PDB file of C-alpha atoms and ligand atoms in Angstrom:
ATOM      1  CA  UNK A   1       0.000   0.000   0.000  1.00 96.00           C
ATOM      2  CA  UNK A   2       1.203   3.554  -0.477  1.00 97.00           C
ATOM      3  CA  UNK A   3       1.949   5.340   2.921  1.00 98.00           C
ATOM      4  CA  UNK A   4       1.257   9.111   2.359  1.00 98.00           C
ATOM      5  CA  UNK A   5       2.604   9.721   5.794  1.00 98.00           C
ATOM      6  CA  UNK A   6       2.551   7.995   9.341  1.00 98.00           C
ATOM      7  CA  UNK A   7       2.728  10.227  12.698  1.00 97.00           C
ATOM      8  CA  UNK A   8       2.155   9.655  16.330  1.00 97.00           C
ATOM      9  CA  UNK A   9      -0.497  12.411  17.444  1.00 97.00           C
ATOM     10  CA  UNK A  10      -3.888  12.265  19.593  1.00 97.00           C
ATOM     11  CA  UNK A  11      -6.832  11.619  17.716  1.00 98.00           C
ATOM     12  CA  UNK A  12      -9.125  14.934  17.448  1.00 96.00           C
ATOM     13  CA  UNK A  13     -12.844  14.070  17.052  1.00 97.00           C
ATOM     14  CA  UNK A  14     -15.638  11.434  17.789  1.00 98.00           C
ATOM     15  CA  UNK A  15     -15.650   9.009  20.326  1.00 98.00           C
ATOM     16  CA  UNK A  16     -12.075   8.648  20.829  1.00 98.00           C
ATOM     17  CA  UNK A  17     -10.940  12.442  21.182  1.00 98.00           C
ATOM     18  CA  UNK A  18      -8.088  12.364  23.002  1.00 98.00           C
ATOM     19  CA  UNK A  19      -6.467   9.668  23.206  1.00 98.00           C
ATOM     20  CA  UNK A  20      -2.990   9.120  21.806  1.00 98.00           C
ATOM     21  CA  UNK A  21      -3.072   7.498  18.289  1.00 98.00           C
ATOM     22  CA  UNK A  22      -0.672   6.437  15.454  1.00 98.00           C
ATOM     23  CA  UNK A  23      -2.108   7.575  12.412  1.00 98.00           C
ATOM     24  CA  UNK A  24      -1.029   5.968   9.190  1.00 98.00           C
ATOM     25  CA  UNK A  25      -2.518   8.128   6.045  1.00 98.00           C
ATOM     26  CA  UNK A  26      -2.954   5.947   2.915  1.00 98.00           C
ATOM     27  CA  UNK A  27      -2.898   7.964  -0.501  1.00 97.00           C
ATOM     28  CA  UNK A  28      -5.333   8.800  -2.651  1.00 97.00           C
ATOM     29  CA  UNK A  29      -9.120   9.739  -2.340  1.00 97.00           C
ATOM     30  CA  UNK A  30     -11.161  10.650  -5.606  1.00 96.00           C
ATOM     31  CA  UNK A  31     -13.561  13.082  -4.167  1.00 96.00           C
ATOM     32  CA  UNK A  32     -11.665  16.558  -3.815  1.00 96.00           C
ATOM     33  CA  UNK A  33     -13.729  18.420  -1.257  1.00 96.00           C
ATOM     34  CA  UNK A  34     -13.069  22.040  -1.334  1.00 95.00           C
ATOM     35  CA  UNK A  35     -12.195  22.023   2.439  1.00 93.00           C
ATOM     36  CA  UNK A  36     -10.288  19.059   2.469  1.00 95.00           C
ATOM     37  CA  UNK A  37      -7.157  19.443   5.131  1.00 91.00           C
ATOM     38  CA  UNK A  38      -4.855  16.847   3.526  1.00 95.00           C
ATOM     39  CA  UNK A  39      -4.717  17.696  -0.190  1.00 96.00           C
ATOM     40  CA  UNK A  40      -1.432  16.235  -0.677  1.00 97.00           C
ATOM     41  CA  UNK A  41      -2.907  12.692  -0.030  1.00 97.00           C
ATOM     42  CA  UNK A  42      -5.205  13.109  -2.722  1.00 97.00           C
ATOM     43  CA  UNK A  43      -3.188  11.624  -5.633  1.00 97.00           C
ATOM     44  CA  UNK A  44      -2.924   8.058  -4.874  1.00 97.00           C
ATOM     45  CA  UNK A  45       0.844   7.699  -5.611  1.00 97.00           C
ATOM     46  CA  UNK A  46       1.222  10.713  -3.016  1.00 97.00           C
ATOM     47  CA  UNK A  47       3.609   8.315  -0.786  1.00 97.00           C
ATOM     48  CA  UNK A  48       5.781   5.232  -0.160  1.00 97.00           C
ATOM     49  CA  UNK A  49       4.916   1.444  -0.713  1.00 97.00           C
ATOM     50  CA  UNK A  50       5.061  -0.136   2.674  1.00 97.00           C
ATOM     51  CA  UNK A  51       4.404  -3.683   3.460  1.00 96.00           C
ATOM     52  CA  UNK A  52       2.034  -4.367   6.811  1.00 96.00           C
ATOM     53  CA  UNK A  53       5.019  -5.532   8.556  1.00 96.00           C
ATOM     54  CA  UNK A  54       7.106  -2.371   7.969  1.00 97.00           C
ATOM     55  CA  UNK A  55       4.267  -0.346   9.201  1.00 97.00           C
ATOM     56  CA  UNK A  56       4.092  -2.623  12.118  1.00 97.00           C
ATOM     57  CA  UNK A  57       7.768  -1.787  13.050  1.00 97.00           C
ATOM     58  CA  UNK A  58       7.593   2.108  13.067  1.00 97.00           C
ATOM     59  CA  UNK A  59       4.237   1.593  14.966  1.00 97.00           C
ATOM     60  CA  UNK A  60       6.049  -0.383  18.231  1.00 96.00           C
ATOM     61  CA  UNK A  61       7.711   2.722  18.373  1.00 95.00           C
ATOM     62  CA  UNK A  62       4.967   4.234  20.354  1.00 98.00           C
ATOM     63  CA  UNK A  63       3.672   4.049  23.967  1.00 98.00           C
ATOM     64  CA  UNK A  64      -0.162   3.055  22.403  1.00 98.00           C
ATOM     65  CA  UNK A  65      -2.251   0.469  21.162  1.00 98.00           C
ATOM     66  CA  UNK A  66      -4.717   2.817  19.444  1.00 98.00           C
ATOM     67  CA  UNK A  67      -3.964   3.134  15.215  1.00 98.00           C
ATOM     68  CA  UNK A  68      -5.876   5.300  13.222  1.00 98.00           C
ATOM     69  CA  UNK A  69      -6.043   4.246   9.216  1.00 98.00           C
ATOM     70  CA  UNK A  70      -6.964   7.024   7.845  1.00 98.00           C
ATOM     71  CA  UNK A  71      -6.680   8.966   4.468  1.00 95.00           C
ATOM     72  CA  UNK A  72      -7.269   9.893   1.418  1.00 94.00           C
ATOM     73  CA  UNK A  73      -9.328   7.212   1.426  1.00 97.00           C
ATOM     74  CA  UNK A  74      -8.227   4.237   2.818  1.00 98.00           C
ATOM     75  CA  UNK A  75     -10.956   2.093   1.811  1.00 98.00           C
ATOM     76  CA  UNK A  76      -9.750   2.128  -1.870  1.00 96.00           C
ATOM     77  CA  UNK A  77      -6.105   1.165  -0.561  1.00 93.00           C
ATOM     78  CA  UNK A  78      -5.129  -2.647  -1.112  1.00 83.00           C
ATOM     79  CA  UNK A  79      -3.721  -5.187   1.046  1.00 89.00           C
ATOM     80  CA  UNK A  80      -6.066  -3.421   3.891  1.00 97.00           C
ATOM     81  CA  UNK A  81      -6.966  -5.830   5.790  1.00 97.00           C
ATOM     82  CA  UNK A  82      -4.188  -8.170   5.810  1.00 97.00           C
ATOM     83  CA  UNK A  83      -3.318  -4.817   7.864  1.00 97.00           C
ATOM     84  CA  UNK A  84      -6.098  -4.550   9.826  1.00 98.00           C
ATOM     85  CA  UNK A  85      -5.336  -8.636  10.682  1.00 98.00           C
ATOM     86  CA  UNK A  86      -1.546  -7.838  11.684  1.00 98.00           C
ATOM     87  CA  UNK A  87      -2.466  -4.976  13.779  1.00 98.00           C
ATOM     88  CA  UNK A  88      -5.258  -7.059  15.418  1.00 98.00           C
ATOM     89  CA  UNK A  89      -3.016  -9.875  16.038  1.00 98.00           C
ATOM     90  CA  UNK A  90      -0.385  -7.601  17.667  1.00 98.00           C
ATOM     91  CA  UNK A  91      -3.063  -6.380  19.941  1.00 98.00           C
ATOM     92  CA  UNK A  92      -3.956  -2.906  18.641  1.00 98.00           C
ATOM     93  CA  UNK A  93      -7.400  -1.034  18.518  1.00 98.00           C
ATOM     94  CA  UNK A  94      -8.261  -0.503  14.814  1.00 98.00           C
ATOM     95  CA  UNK A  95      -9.788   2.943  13.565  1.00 98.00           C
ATOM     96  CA  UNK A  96     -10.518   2.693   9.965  1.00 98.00           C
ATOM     97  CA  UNK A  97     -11.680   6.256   8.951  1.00 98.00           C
ATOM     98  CA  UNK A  98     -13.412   6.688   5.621  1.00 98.00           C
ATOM     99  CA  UNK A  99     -16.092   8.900   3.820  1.00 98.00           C
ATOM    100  CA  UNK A 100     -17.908   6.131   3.378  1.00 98.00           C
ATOM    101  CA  UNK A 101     -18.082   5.605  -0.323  1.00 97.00           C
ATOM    102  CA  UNK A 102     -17.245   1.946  -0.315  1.00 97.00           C
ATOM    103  CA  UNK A 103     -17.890  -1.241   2.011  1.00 97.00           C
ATOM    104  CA  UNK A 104     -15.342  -3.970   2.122  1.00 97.00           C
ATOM    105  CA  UNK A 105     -16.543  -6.816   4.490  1.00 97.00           C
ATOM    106  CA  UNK A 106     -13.392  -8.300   5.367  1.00 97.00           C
ATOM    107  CA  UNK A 107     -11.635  -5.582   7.863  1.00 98.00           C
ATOM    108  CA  UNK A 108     -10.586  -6.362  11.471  1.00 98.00           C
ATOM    109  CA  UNK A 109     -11.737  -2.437  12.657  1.00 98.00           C
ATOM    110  CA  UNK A 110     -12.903  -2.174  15.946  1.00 98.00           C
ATOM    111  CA  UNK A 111     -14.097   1.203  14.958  1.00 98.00           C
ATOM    112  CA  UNK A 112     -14.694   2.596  11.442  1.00 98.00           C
ATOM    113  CA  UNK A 113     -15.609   6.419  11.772  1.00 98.00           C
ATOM    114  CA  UNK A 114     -17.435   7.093   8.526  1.00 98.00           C
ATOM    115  CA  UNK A 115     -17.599  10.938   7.794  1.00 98.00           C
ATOM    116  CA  UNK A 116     -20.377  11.045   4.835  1.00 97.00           C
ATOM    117  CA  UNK A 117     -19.281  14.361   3.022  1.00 97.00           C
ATOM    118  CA  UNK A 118     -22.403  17.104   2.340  1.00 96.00           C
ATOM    119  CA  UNK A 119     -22.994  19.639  -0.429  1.00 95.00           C
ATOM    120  CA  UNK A 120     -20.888  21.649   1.413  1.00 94.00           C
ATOM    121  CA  UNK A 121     -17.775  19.710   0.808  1.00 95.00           C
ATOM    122  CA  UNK A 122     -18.067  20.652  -3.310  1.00 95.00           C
ATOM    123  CA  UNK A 123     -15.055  21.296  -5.453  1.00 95.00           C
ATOM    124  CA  UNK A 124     -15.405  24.722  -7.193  1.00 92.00           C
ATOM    125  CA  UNK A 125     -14.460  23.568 -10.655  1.00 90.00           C
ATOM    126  CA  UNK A 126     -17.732  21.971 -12.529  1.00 90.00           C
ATOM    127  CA  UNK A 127     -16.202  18.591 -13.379  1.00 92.00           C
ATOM    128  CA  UNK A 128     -14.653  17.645 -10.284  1.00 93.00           C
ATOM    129  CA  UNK A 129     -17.854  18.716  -8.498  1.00 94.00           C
ATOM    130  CA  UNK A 130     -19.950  17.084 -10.658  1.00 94.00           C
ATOM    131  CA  UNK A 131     -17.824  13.707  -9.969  1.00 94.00           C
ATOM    132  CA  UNK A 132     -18.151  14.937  -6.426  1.00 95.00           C
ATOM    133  CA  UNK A 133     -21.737  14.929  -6.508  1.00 94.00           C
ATOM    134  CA  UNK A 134     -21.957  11.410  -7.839  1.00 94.00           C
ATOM    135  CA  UNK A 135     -20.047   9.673  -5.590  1.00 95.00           C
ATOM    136  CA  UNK A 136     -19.908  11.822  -2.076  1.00 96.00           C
ATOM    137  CA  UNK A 137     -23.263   9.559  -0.313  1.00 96.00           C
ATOM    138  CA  UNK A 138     -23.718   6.137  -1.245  1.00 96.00           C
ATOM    139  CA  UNK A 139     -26.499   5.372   1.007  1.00 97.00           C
ATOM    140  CA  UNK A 140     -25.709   1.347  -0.067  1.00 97.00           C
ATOM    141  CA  UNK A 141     -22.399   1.604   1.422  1.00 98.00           C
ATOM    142  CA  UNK A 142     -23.003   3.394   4.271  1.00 98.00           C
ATOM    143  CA  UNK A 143     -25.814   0.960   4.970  1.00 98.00           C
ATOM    144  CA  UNK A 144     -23.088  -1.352   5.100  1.00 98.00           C
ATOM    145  CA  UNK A 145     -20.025  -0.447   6.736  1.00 98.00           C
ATOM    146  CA  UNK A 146     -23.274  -0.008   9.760  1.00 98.00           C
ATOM    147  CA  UNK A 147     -23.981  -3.246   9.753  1.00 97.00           C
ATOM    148  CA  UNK A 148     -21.300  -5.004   8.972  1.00 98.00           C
ATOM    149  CA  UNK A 149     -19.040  -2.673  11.423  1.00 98.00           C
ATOM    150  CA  UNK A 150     -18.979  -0.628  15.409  1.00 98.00           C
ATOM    151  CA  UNK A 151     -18.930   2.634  13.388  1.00 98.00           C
ATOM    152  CA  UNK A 152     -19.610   6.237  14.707  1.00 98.00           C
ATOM    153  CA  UNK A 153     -20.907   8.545  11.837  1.00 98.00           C
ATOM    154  CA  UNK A 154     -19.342  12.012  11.947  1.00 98.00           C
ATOM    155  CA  UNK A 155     -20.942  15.247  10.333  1.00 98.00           C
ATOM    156  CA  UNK A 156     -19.064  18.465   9.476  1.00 97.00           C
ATOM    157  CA  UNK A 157     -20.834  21.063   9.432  1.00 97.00           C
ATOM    158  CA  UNK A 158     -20.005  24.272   7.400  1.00 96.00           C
ATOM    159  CA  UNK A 159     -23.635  26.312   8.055  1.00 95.00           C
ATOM    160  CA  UNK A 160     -26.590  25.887   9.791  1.00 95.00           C
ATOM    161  CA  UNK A 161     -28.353  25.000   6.549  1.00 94.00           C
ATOM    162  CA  UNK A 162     -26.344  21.445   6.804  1.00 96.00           C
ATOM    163  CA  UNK A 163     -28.210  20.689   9.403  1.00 95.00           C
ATOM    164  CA  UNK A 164     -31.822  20.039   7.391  1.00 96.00           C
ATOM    165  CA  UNK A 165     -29.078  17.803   4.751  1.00 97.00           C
ATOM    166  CA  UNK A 166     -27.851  15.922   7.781  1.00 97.00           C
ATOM    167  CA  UNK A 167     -31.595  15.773   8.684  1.00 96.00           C
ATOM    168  CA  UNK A 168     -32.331  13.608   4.270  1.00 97.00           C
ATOM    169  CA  UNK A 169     -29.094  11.715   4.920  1.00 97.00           C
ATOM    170  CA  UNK A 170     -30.428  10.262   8.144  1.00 97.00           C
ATOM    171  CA  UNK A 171     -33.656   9.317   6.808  1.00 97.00           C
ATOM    172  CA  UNK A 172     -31.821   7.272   4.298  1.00 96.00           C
ATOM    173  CA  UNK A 173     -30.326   5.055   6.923  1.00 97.00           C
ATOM    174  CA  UNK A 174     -32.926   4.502   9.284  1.00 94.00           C
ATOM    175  CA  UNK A 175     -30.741   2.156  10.842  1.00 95.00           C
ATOM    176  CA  UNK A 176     -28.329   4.596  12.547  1.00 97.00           C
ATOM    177  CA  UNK A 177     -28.359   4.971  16.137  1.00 97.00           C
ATOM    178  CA  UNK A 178     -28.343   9.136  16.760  1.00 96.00           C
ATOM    179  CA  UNK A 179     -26.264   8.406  19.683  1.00 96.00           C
ATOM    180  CA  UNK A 180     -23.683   7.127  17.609  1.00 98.00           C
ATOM    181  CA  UNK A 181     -24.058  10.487  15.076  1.00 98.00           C
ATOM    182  CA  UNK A 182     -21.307  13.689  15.748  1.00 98.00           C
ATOM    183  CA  UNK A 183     -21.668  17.185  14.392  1.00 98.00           C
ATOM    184  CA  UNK A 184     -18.292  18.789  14.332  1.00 97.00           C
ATOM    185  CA  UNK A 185     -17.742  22.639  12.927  1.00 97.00           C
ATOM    186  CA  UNK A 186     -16.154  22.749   9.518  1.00 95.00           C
ATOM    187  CA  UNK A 187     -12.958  24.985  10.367  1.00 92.00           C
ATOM    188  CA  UNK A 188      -9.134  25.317   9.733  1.00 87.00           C
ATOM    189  CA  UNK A 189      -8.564  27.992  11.899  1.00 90.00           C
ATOM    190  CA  UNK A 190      -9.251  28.189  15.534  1.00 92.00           C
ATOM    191  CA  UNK A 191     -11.331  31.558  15.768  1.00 93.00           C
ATOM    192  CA  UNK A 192     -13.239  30.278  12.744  1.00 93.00           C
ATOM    193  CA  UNK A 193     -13.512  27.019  14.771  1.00 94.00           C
ATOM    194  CA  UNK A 194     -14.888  28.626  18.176  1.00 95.00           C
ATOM    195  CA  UNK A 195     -17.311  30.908  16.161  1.00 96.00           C
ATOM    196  CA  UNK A 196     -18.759  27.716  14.817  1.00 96.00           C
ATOM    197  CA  UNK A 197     -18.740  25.567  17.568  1.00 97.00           C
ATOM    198  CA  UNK A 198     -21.413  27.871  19.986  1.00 95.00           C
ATOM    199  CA  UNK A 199     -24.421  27.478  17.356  1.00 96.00           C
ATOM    200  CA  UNK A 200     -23.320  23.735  16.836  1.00 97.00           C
ATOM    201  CA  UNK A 201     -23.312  22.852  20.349  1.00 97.00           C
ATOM    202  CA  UNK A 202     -26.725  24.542  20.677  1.00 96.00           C
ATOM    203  CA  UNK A 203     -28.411  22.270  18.056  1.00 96.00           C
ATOM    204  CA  UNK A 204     -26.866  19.172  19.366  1.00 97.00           C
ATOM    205  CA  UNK A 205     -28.017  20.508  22.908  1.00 97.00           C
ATOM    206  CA  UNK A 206     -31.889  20.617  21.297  1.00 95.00           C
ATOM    207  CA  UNK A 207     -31.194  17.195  19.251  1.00 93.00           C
ATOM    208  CA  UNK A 208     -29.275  14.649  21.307  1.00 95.00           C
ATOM    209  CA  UNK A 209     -26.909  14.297  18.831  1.00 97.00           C
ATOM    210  CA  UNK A 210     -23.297  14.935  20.317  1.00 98.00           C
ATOM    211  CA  UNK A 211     -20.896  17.476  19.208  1.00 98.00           C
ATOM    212  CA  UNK A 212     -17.365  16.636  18.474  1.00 98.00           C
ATOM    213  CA  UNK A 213     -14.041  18.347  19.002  1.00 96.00           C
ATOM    214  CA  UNK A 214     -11.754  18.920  16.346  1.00 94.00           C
ATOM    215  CA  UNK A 215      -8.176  19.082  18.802  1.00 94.00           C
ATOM    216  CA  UNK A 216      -5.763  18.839  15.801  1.00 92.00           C
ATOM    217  CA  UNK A 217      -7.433  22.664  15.300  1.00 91.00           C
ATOM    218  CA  UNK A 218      -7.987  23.426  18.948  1.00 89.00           C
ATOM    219  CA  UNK A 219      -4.318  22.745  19.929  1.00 91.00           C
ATOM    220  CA  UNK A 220      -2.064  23.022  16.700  1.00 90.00           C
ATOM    221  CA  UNK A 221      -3.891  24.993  14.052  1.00 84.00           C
ATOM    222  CA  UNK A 222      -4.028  21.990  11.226  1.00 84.00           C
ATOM    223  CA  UNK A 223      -0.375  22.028  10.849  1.00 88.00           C
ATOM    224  CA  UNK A 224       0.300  18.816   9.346  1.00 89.00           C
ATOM    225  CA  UNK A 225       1.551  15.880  11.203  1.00 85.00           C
ATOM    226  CA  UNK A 226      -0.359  16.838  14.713  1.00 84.00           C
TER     227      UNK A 226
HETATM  228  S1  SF4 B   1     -13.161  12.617   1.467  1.00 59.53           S
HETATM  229 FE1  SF4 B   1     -11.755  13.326   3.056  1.00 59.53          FE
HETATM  230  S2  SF4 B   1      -9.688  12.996   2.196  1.00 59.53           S
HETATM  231 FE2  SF4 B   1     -11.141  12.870   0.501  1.00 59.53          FE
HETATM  232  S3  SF4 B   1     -11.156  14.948  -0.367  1.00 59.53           S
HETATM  233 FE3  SF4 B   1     -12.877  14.791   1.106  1.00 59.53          FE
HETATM  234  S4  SF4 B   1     -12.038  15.566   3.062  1.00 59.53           S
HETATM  235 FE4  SF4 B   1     -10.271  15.108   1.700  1.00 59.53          FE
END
């Protein structure tokens, strides 16, 4: 698989805020949102070709068990679940995050944090939004990477217009469990961040649905690697 980059950080948002992570970024994801924080994993030879077991030796490096696969899109990676088996057998706790546009069934992922992307997300140029629009939500898939998976579903949210779109996604997968759904402000910078965050907590306050932190912002501003 092609390793776009692999750092030792806390993981910023859902469930699992907090807690110290290795984060392995596989290259490549097709969709090209406008606000997309990792740009230079887009192109999927954006990296190096590491084996499982290679990964498995910078990994030991760290004082955790928690590894975050993350992206690009690593769903479209191969050889990921021989990975997901290694890590498993070494003891780790699995996060596979992904956008959710495709569902293989054979991952060992203890968690997969789907982030469905909204109209918000949209590329500015009309091809690679219109390719955007086609493939962003794939109710199919995220129907199953729920069942087939312990997944958390994660929002951002750019206005409070998203909110009444997050409102038609959810009624596409009836199956969800709302306490398993985060809203989390659509921000690279941490005044924009804050400003975003007050009305967002407020509607998760009214709706049940819980609001999740985005630390890599809160504490370090995006800056790559953190
Ligand atoms: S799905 Fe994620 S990695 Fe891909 S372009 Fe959108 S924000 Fe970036």
């Amino acid at each position: 698989m092609i390793v776009n980059e692999l750092f030792y950080s806390l993981q910023g948002e859902g469930s699992l805020a907090g807690v110290p992570s290795v984060f392995i970024r596989l290259a490549g994801c097709p969709l090209r949102c406008k606000w997309c924080d990792t740009k230079y994993a887009w192109d999927f030879a954006a990296g190096t070709e590491m084996s499982p077991d290679q990964l498995m030796q910078q990994i030991k490096d760290h004082p955790t068990r928690y590894v975050v696969l993350t992206g690009g899109e690593p769903l479209l990676s191969a050889d990921l679940a021989p990975l997901t088996c290694l890590l498993h057998q070494h003891g780790c706790h699995v996060t596979v995050e992904t956008s959710g546009i495709k569902c293989p069934t054979d991952l060992m992922a203890d968690l997969v944090s789907i982030s469905p992307k909204l109209a918000n997300s949209a590329p500015l140029d009309g091809d690679t939004a219109k390719q955007h629009g086609l493939a962003r939500f794939d109710p199919a898939s995220l129907q199953c990477l729920i069942e087939t998976y312990p997944y958390q579903l994660k929002f951002v949210v750019d206005v409070p217009a998203d909110l009444d779109e997050i409102a038609e996604c959810l009624g596409q997968l009836p199956e969800v469990d709302p306490y398993k759904v985060y809203l989390m402000p659509q921000a690279v910078r941490l005044e924009e961040y804050l400003q975003k965050s007050r009305w967002l907590a407020d509607f998760c306050l009214q709706t049940g649905f819980s609001f999740s932190p985005r630390l890599q912002v809160m504490l370090w501003d995006n800056q790559r690697g953190k």
